[in-house]
Coordinates of C-alpha atoms in Angstrom, one line a residue:
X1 CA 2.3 103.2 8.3
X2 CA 3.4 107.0 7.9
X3 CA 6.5 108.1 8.2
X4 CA 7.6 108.6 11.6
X5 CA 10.9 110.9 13.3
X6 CA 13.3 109.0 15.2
X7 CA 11.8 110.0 18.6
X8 CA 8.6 108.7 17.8
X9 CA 10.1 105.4 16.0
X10 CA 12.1 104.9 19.4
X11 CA 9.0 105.2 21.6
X12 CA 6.5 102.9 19.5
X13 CA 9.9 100.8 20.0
X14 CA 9.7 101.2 23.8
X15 CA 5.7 100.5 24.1
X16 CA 5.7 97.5 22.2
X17 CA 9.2 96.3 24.0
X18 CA 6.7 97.1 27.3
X19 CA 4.3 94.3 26.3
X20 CA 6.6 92.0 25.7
X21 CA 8.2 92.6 29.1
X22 CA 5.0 91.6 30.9
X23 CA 4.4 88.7 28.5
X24 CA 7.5 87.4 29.1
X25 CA 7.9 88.6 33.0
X26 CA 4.9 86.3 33.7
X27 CA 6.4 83.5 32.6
X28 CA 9.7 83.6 34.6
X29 CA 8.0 84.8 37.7
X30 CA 5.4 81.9 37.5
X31 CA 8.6 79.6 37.1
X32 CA 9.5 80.7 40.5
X33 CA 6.4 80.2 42.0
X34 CA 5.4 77.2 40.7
X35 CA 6.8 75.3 44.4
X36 CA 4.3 77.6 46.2
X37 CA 1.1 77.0 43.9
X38 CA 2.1 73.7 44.0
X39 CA 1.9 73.4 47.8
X40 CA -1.3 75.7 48.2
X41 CA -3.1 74.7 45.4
X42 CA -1.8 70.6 46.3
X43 CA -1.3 70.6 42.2
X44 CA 0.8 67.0 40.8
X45 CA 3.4 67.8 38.5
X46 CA 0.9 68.0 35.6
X47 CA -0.9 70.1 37.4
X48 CA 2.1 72.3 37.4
X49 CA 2.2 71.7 33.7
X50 CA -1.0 72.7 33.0
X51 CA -0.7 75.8 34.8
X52 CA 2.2 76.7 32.1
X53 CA 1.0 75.3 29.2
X54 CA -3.1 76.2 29.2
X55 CA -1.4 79.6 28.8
X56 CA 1.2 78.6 26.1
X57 CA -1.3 76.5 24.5
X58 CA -4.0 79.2 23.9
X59 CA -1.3 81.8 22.8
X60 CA 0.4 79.2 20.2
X61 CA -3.4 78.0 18.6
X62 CA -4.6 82.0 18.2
X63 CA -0.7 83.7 17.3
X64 CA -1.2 83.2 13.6
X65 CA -4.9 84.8 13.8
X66 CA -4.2 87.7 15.8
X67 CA -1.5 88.5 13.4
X68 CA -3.9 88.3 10.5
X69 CA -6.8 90.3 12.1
X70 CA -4.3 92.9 12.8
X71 CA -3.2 93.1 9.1
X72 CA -7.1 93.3 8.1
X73 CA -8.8 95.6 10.9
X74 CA -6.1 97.4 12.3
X75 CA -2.5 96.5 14.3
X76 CA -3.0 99.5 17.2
X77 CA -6.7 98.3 18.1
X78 CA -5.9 94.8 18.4
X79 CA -2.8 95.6 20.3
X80 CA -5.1 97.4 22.4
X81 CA -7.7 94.9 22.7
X82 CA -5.0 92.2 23.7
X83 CA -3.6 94.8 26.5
X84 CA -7.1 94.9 28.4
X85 CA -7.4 91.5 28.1
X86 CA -3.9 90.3 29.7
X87 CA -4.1 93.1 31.9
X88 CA -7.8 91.5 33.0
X89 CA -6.7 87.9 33.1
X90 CA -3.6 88.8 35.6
X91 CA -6.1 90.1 37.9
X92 CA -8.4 87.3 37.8
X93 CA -5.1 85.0 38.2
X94 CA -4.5 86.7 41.4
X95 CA -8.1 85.7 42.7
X96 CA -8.0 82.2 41.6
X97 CA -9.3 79.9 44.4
X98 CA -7.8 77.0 42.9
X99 CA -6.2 75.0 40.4
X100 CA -9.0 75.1 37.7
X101 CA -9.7 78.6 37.9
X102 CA -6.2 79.5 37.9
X103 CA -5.8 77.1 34.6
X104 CA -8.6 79.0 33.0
X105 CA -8.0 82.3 34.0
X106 CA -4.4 81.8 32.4
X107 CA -6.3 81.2 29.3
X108 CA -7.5 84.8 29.1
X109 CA -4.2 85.9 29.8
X110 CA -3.4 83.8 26.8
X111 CA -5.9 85.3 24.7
X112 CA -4.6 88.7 25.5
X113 CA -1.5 87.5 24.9
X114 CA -1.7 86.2 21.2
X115 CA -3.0 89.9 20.7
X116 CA 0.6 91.5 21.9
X117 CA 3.8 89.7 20.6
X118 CA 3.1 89.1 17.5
X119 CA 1.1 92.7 16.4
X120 CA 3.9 94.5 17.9
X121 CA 6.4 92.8 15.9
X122 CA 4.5 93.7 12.5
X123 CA 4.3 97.3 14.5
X124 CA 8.1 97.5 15.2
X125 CA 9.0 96.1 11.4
X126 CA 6.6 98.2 9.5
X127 CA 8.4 101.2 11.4
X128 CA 12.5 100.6 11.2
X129 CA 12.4 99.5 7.3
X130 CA 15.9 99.4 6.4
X131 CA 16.9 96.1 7.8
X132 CA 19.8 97.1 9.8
X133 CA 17.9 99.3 11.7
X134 CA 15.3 96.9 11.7
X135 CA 17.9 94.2 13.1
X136 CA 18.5 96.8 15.8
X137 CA 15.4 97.1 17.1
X138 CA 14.6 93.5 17.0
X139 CA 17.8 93.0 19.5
X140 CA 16.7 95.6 21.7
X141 CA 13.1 93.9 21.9
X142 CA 15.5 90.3 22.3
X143 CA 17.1 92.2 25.1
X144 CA 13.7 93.1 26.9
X145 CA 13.5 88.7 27.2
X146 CA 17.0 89.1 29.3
X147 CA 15.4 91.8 31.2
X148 CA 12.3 89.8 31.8
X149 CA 14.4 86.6 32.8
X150 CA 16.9 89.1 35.1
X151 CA 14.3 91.1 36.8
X152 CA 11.3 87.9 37.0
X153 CA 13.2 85.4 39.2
X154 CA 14.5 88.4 42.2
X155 CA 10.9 90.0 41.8
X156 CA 9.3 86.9 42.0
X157 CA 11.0 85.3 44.6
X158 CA 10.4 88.8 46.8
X159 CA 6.6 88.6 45.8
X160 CA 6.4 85.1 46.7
X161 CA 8.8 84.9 50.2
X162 CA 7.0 88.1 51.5
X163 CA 3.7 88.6 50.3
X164 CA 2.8 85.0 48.2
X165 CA 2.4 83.7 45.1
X166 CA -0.9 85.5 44.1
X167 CA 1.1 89.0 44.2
X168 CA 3.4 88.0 40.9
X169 CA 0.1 88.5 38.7
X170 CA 0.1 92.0 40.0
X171 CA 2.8 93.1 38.6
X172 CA 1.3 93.2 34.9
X173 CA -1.8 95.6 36.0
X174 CA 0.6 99.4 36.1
X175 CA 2.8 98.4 32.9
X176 CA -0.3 97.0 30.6
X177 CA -2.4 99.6 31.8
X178 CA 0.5 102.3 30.8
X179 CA 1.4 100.5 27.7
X180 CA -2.1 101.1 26.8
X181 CA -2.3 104.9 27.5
X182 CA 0.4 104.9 25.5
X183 CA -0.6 103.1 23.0
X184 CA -3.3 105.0 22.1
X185 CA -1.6 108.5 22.3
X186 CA 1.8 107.6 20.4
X187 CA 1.1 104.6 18.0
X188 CA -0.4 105.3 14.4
X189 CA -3.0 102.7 13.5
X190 CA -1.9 100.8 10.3
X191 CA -2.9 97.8 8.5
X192 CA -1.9 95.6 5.3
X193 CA -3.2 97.3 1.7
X194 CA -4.9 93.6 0.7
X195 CA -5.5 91.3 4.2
X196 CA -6.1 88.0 3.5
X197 CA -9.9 86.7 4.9
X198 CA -10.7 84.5 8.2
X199 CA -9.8 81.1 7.7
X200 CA -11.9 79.7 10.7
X201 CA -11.3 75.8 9.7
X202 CA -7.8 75.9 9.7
X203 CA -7.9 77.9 13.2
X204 CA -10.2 74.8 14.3
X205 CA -7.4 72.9 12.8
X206 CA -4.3 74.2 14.7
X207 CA -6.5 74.2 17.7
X208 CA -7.2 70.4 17.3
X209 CA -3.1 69.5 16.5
X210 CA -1.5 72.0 19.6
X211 CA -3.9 71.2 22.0
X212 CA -4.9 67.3 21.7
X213 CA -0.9 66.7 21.6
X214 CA 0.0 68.6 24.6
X215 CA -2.8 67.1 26.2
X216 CA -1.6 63.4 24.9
X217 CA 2.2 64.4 26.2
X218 CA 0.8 66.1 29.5
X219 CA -1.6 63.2 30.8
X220 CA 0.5 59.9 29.3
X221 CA 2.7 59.1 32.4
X222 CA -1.0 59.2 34.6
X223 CA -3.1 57.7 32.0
X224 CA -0.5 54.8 30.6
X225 CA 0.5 55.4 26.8
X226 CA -1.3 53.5 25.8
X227 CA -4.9 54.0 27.2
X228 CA -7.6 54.7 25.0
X229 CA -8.0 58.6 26.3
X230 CA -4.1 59.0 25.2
X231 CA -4.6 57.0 21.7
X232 CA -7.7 59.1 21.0
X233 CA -6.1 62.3 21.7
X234 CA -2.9 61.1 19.5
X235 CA -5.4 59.9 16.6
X236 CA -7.5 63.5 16.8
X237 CA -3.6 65.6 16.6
X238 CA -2.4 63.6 14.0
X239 CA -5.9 63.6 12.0
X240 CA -5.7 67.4 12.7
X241 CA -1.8 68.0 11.2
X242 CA -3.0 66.2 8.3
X243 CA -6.2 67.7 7.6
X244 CA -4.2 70.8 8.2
X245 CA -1.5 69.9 5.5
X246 CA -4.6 69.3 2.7
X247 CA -6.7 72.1 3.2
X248 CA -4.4 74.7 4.0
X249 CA -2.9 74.7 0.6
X250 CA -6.8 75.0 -1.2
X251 CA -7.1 77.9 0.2
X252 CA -6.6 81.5 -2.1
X253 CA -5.7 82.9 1.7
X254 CA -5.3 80.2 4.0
X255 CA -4.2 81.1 7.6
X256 CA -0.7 79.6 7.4
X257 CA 0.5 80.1 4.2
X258 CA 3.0 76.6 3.2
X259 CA 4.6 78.7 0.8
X260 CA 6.9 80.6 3.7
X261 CA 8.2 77.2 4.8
X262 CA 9.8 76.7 0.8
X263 CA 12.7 79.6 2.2
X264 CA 15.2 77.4 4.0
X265 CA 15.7 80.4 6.0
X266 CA 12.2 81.0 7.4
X267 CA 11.6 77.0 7.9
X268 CA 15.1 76.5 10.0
X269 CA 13.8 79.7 12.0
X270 CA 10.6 78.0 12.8
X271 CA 12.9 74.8 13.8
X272 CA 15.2 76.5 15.8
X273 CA 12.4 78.2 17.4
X274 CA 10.4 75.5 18.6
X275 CA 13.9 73.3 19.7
X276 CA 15.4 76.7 21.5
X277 CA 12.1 77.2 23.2
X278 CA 11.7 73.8 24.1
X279 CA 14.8 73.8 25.8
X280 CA 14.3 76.9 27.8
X281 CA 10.7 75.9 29.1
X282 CA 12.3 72.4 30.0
X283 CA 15.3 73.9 31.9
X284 CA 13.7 76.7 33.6
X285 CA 10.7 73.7 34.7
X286 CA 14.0 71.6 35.6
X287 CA 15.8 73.8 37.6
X288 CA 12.8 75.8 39.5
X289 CA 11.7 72.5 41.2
X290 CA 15.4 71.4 42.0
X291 CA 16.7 74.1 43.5
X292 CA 13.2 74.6 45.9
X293 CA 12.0 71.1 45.6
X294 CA 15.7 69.5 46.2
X295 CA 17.9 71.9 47.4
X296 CA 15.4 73.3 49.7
X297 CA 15.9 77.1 48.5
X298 CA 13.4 79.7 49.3
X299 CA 11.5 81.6 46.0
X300 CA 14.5 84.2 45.9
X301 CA 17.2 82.3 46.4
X302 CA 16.5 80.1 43.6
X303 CA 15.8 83.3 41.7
X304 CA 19.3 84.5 42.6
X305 CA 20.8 81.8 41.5
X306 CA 19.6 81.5 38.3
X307 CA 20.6 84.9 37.8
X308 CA 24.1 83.6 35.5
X309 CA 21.4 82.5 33.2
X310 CA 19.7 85.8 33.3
X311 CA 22.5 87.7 33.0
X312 CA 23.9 86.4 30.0
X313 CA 20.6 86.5 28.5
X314 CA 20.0 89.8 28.6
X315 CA 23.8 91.0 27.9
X316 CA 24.0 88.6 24.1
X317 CA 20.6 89.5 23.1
X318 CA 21.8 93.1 21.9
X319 CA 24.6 91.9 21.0
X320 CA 23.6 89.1 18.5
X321 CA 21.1 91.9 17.0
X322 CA 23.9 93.9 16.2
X323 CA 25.6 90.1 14.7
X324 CA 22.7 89.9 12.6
X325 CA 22.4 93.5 11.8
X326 CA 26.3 93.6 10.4
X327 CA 27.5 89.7 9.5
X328 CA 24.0 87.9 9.3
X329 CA 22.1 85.5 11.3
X330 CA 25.0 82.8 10.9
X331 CA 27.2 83.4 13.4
X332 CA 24.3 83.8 16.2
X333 CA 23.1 80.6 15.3
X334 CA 26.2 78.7 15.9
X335 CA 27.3 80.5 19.0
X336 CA 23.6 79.6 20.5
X337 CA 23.1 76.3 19.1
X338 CA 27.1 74.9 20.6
X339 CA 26.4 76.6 24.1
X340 CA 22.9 75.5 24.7
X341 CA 24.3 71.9 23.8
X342 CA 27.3 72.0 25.7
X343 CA 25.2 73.4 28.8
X344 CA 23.1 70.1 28.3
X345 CA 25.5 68.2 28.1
X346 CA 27.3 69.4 31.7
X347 CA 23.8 68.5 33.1
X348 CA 23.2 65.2 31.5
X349 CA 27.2 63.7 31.8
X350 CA 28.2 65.4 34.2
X351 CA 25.4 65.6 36.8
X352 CA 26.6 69.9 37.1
X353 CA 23.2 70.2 39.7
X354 CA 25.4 68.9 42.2
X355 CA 28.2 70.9 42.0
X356 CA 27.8 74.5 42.6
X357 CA 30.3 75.8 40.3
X358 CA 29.6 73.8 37.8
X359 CA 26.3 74.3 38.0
X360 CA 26.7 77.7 37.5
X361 CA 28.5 77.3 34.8
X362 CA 25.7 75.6 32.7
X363 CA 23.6 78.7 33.6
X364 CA 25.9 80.6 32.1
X365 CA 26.6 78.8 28.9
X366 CA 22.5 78.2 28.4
X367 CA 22.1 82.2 29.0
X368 CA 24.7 83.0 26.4
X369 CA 23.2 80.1 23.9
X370 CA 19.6 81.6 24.4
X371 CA 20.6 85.1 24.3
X372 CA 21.9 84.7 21.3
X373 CA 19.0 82.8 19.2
X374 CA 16.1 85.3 19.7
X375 CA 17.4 87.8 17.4
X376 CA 18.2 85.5 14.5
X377 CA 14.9 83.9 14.5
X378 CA 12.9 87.0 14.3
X379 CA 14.8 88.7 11.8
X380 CA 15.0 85.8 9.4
X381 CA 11.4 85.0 10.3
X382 CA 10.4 88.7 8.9
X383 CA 13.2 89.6 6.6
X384 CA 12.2 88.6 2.9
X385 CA 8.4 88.6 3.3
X386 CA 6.0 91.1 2.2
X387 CA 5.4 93.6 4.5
X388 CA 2.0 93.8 3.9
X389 CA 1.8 90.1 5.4
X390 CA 4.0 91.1 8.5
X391 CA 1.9 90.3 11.0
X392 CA 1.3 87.1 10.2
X393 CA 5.1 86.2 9.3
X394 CA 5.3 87.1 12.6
X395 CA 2.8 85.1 14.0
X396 CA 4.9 82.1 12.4
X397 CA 7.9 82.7 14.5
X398 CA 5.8 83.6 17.7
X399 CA 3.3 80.9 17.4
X400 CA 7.3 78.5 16.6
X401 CA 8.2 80.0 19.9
X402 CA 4.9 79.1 22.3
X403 CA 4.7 75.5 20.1
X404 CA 8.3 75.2 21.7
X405 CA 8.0 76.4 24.9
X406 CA 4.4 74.0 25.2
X407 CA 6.4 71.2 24.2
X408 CA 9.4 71.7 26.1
X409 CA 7.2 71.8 29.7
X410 CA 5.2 69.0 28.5
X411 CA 7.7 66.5 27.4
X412 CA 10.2 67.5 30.7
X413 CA 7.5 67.3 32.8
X414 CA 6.3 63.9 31.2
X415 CA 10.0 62.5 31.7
X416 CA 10.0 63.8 35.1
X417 CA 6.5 62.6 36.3
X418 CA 7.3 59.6 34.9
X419 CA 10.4 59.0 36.5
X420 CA 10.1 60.0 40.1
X421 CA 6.8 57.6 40.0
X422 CA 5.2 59.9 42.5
X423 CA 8.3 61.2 44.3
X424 CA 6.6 64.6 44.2
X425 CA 3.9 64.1 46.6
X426 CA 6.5 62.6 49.2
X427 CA 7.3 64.0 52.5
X428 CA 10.7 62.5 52.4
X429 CA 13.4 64.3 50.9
X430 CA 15.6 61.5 49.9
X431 CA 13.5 59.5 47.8
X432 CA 12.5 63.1 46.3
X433 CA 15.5 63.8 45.3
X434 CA 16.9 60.5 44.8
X435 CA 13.4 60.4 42.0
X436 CA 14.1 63.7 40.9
X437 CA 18.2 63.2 39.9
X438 CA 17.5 59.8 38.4
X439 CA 14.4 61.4 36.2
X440 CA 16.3 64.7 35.3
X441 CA 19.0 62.9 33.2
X442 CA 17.0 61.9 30.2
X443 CA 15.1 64.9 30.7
X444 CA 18.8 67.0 30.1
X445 CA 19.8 64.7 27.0
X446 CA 16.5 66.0 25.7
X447 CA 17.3 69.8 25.8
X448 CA 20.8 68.4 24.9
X449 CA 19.5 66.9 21.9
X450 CA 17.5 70.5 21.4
X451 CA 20.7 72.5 21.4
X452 CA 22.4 70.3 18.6
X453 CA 19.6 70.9 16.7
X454 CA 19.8 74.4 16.8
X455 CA 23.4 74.0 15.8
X456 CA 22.7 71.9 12.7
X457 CA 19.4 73.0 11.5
X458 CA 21.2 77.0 11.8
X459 CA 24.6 76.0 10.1
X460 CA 22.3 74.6 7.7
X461 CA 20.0 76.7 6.9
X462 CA 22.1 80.6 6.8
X463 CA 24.0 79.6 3.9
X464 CA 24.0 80.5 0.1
X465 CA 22.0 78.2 -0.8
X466 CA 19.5 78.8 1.8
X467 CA 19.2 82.4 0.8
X468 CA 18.9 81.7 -2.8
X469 CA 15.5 79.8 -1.7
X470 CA 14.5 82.2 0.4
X471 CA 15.0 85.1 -2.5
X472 CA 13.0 83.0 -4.9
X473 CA 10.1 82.7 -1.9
X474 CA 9.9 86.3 -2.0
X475 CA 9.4 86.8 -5.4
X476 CA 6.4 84.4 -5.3
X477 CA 4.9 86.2 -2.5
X478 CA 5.2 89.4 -3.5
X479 CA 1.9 91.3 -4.1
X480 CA 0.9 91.5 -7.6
X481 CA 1.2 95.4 -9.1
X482 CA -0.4 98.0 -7.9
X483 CA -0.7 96.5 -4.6
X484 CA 2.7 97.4 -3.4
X485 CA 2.3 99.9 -0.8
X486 CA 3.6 98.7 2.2
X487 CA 0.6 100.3 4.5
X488 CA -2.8 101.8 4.1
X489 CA -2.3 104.4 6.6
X490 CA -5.6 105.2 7.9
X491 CA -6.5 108.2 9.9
X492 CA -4.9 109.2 12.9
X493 CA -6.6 110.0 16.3
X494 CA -6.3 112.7 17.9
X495 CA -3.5 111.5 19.7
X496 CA -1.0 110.7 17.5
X497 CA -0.1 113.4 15.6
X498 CA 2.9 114.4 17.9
X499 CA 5.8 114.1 16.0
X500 CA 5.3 112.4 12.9

């Protein structure tokens, strides 16, 4: 990529911050909706699920190969290409006439998606190269998730209280449509000096693991564990993880290179990814249908009161990317991994639902624990790895993200489904909520157990010794000489001289 001033480095910041902010604004908003679509649409708590995790799925199973088609044909036209595409499937959303079109319209969403998050990381890395300032900007884009889970719940609980839930898909249409006018005025294309080739098996492969596992998880408590649809699916994801594991490493430029995953670094990121995004699908899941489902809160008051959560969020995200930035990814990691446990735990022991205060208080510890992760992850994700495989380092962390979040509503929702034994559907709210309480609890020690692991697997992994391995990864993944440039700038249009 060529060299860029600081205004223009701070504005390619600020576009690809505004995709994440609708990728991520989607999700909390839908959170919040999900009691209205659910009466509307008369969706089961899977349906619910599915409503979430189509869209997780898809962007988790095509991460890794957006971020390598960027690297080969160009990071500003597929960022483009994904911007049309979400902006597209959040108009369709808002026209779904039921559950199944709404399911498959999230799809294209997702499809879009995979193009965003992941390309405009390899944007914002390639631009801020010296790794503080690097470690800046990624806590400014961690910050844009607080923003997202600040702003989502109020806006979607106004959308849905006053005009329904069909208006929260509107939302994305202005910002993706000016994040792509901007986008192709202010952002240089760029792409990696030796891409690595399609690798359309292993795709096939991830596909078969992600999505016959969610489906397995999702469908279980309906189905019975074990009923030949749930033991096929099971077979297919594990026959998939394994074929996966063989071929992968066969390949002179497979889509998921093993090799990242020998830097203890980069494989306790990809941990502490999936358990710190399991845990926040599960809660937000969790607490959306209490507080409308049990407490009997309209869309914006349950927003408003998940606003401790939000709040935190977005005020530690900055601040752990200025942690990372100055003292390493250590300290982030520990702060994160003790307060999402210890927010767990309030709900699990301590049944903090039904107190107020101390309900609010496990907001607030969650909010600090998740604000704090985001930043650690990316950077150690990224940091180390040749730049001219950016995008598909990542694609790692983002696809370790969506594999977390997918899991998180899938096995909470399981527990939940399972244990209210079809309190949902009821018309009576004690039994609801008597259901809901009892299944909640092992549903909490899960995210509990999430939380420790983010503790552990991050004191474990941001030590000496795990930096020694990930120096020696480097060194094997460096490109050979003479292939060393970090982008083959290509030539600018018309609109992107300004400047530079």
């Amino acid at each position: 990529m060529p060299e860029l001033s600081h205004r223009r480095r701070m504005l390619v910041l600020a576009i690809c911050c505004m995709s994440l902010l609708i990728v991520s604004l989607d999700n909390t908003v839908l959170n919040v909706a999900l009691p209205s679509m659910q009466k509307e649409l008369h969706a089961s708590v899977a349906g619910l699920q599915w409503t979430i995790d189509a869209y997780t799925l898809v962007l988790a199973s095509l991460l890794m190969l957006a971020g390598s088609t960027a690297d080969r044909i160009g990071r500003r036209r597929v960022f483009q290409a994904g911007l049309v595409l979400f902006t597209l499937g959040s108009l369709l959303c808002s026209l779904a006439p039921n559950l199944e079109s709404l399911v498959a319209f999230r799809m294209v969403q997702a499809v879009g998606g995979s193009m965003l998050n992941p390309v405009a990381m390899s944007i914002i890395t390639n631009t801020f190269t010296a790794p503080r300032e690097r470690a800046r900007a990624i806590g400014v884009w961690g910050g844009v998730v607080g923003i997202s889970m600040a702003a989502g719940p109020l806006i979607g609980g106004l959308l849905v209280d006053s005009v329904g839930w069909r208006s929260i898909f509107w939302i994305n249409l202005p910002i993706g449509i000016a994040a792509l006018l901007l986008t192709w005025r202010y952002v240089p294309e760029s792409r990696a000096p030796k891409p690595r080739r399609p690798d359309p098996v292993g795709q096939l492969l991830v596909i078969g693991v992600l999505g016959a596992l969610t489906y397995a998880i999702i469908e279980a408590p309906s189905a019975g564990l074990t009923s030949p649809l749930i033991v096929s699916f099971a077979a297919v994801a594990v026959l998939s993880l394994a074929g996966l594991l063989l071929y992968e490493p066969r390949r002179a430029e497979p889509l998921i290179d093993l090799r990242f995953f020998r830097s203890a670094p980069f494989s306790g990121a990809t941990v502490i990814a999936i358990c710190a995004f399991a845990a926040l699908g599960g809660f937000l899941f969790l607490n959306t249908l209490y507080l409308q489902n049990v407490r009997g809160l309209s869309a914006l008051h349950a927003g408003l009161y998940m606003l401790p959560m939000a709040a935190m969020t977005f005020l530690c995200a900055p601040l752990s990317g200025r942690l990372v930035g100055s003292r390493g990814p250590r300290l982030s990691l520990l702060i994160a991994g003790a307060a999402m446990t210890a927010s767990g735990v309030l709900f699990a022991a301590f049944d903090a639902e039904a107190t107020t205060p101390l309900m609010f208080s496990g907001y607030v510890l969650f909010g600090l624990g998740f604000g704090m992760v985001n930043a650690p992850i990316t950077n150690t994700a990224v940091s180390g790895m040749p730049r001219s495989q950016a995008g598909v380092a990542a694609a790692v962390a983002s696809t370790s993200r969506q594999i977390g979040q997918t899991l998180g509503v899938a096995v909470i929702g399981a527990v939940l489904a399972g244990g209210t034994v079809g309190a949902v559907a009821s018309t009576s709210s004690t039994p609801y909520e008597t259901g809901f309480m009892e299944a909640s609890h092992p549903a909490w020690w899960i995210i509990t157990a999430c939380g420790l692991c983010v503790l552990l697997v991050g004191a474990l992994t941001s030590g000496a010794w795990a930096r020694g391995t990930a120096h020696r990864t480097a060194k094997r993944l460096e490109p050979a000489a003479g292939e060393a440039a970090p982008d083959a700038p290509v030539q600018k249009s018309a609109g992107t001289s300004a400047d530079a």
